[in-house]
Structure formats: C-alpha cells, structure tokens
Coordinates of N, CA and C in Angstrom, one line a residue:
X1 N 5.3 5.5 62.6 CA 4.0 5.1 62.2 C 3.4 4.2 63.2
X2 N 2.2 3.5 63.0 CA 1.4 3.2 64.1 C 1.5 1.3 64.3
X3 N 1.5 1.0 64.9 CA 1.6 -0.5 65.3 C 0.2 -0.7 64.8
X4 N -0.3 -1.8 64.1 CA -1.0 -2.2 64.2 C -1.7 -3.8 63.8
X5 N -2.5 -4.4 64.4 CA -2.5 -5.9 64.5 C -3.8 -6.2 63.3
X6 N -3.0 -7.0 62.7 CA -4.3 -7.8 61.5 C -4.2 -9.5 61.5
X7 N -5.7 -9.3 61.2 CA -6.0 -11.1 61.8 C -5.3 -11.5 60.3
X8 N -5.0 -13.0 60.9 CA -3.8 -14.2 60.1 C -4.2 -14.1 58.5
X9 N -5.7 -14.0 58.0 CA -5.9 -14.1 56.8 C -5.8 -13.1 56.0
X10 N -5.5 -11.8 56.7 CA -5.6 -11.1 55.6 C -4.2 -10.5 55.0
X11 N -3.7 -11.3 54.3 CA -2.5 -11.0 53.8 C -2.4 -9.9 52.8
X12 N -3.3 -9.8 52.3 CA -3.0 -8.3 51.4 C -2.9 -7.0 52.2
X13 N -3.8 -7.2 53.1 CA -3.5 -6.2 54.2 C -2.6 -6.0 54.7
X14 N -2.3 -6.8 55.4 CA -0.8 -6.9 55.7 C 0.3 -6.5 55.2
X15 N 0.3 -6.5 53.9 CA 1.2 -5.9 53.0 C 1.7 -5.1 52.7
X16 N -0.3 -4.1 52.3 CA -0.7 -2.9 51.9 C -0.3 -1.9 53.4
X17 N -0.4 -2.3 54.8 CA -0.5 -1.2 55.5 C 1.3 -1.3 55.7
X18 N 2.1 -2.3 55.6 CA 3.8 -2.5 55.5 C 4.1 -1.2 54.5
X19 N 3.6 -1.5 53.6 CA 4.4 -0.5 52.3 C 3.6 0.9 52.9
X20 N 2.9 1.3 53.7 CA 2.4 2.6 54.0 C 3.9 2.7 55.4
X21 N 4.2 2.3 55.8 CA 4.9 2.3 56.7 C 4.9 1.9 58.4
X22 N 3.8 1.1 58.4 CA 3.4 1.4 59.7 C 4.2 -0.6 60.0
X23 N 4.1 -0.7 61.3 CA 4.3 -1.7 61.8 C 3.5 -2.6 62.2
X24 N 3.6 -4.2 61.5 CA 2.3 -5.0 61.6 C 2.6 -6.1 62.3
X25 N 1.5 -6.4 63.3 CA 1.5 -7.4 64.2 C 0.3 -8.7 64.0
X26 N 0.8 -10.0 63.6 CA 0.0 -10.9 63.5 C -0.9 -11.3 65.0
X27 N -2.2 -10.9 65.1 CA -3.3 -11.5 65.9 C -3.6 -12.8 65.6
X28 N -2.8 -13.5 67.0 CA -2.9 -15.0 67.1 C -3.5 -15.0 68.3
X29 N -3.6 -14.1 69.3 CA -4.3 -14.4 70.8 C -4.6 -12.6 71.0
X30 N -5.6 -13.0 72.4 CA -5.7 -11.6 73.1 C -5.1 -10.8 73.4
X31 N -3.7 -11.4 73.7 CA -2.5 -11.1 74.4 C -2.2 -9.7 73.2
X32 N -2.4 -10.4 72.0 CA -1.5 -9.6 70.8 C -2.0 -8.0 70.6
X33 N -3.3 -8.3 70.8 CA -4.0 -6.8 71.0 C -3.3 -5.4 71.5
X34 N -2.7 -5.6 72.9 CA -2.5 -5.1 73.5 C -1.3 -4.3 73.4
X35 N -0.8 -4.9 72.2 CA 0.4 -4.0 71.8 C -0.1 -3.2 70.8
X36 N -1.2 -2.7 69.9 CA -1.9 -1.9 69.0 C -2.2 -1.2 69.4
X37 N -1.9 0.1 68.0 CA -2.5 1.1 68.5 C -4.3 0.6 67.4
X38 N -4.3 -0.1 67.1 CA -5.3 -0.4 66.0 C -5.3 -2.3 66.0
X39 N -6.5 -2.4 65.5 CA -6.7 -3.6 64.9 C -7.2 -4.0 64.1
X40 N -7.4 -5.0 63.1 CA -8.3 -4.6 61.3 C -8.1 -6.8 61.5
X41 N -9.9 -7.0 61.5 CA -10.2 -8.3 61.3 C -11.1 -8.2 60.2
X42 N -10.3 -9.5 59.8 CA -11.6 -10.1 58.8 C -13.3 -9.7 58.9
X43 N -13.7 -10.0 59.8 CA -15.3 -9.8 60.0 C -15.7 -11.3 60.0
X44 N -15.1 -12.5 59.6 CA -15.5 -13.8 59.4 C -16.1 -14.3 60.4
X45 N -16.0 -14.1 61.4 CA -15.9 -14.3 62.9 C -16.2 -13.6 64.1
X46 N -17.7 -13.0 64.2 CA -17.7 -12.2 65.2 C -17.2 -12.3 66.5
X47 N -16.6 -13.4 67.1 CA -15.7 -13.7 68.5 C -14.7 -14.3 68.0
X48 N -13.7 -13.0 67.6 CA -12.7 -13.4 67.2 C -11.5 -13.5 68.3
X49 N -10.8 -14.8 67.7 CA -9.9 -15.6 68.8 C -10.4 -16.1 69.9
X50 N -11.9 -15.9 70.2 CA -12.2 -16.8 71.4 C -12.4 -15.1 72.5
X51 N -12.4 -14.1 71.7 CA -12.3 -13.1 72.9 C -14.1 -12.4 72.6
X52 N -14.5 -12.7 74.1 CA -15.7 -12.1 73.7 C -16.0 -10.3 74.4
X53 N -14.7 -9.8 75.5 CA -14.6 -8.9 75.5 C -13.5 -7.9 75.1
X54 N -13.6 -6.6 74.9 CA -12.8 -5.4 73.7 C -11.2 -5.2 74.8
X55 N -10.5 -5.7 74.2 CA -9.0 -5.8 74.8 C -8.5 -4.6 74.2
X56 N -9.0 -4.0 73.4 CA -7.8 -3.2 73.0 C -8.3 -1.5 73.2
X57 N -8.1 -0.5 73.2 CA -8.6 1.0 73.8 C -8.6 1.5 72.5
X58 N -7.9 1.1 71.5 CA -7.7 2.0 70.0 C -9.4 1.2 68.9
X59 N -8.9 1.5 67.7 CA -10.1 1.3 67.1 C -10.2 -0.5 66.6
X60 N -11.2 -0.7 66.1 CA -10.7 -2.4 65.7 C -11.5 -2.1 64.1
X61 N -11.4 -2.4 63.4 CA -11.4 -2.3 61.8 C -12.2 -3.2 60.8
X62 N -13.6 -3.8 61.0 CA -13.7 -5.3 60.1 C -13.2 -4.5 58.5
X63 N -12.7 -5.5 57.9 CA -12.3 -5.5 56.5 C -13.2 -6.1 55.9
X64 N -14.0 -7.0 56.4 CA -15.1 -7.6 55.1 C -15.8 -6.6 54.4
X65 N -15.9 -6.9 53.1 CA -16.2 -6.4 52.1 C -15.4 -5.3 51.5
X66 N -13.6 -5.4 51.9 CA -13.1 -4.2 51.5 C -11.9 -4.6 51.0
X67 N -11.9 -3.9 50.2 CA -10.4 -4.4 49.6 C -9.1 -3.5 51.1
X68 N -7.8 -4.1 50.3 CA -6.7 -3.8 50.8 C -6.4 -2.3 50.9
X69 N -6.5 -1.4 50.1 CA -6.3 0.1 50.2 C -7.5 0.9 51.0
X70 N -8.7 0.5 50.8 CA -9.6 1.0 51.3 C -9.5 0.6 53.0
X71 N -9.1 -0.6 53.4 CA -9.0 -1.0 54.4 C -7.3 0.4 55.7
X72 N -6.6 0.6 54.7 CA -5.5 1.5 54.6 C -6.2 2.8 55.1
X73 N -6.8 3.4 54.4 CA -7.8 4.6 54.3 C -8.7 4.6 55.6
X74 N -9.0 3.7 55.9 CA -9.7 3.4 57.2 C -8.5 3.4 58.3
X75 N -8.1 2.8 58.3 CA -6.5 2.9 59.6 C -6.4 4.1 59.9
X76 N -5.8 4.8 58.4 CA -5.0 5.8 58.4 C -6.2 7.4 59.2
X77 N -7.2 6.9 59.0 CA -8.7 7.7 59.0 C -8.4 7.6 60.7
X78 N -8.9 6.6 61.1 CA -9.2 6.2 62.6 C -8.2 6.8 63.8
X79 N -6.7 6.6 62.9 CA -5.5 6.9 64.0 C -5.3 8.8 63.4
X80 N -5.7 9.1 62.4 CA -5.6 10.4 61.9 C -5.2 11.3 62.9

C-alpha cells in the first residue's frame, strides 16, 4: 500500500487510512513530505508548516469539511 503523510490533527484519519492498509507518516516539517506518495491536510492553514512551496510530486488532499472515510476515498481515488 501507499505511504502516505497526514497533518498532526487529524487523527481519525490516521486511523481510518491504517486500517485500509497503507502506511502513515506524521507531517511535522517539509522534510516529511518527501517520503509520500500522498499527503491529506487539515485545510486549517493554507501555508502549512511554514512551507510556501509544493514539496511533494504526488497529490496533497485538504480534508476540511470531510469526514474520515470520505477523506480514504479520496487517497484511494488519487493514487488509483
């Protein structure tokens, strides 16, 4: 399954995309990006971590306004 990095608050997500099987990386810096094939942020924060340019080559995900499965469905969609 796919590596993928979700920002610190979203714990249900985190959870939700574990029990699908994939491998989840906590985004604490820019650095962390870079091991994803994906990334899924909050939305809270449009310059998230301080990074104001796109580190990562795979898709990046906001979850605001989505629940935990639907946010899954999106992953699972993007890396399809």
């Amino acid at each position: 399954m796919a590596r993928i990095g979700v920002e610190g608050t979203l714990t249900d997500v985190k959870e939700a995309l574990k029990e699908k099987g994939h491998e989840v990386i906590d985004l604490h810096s820019e650095e962390d990006t870079g091991q994803c094939d994906c990334c899924v942020i909050s939305g809270q924060d449009k310059n998230v971590m301080g990074m104001s340019t796109a580190s990562i080559a795979g898709p990046v995900i906001n979850a605001d306004g989505y629940n935990a499965e639907d946010v899954c469905q999106m992953v699972e969609q993007k890396l399809g």
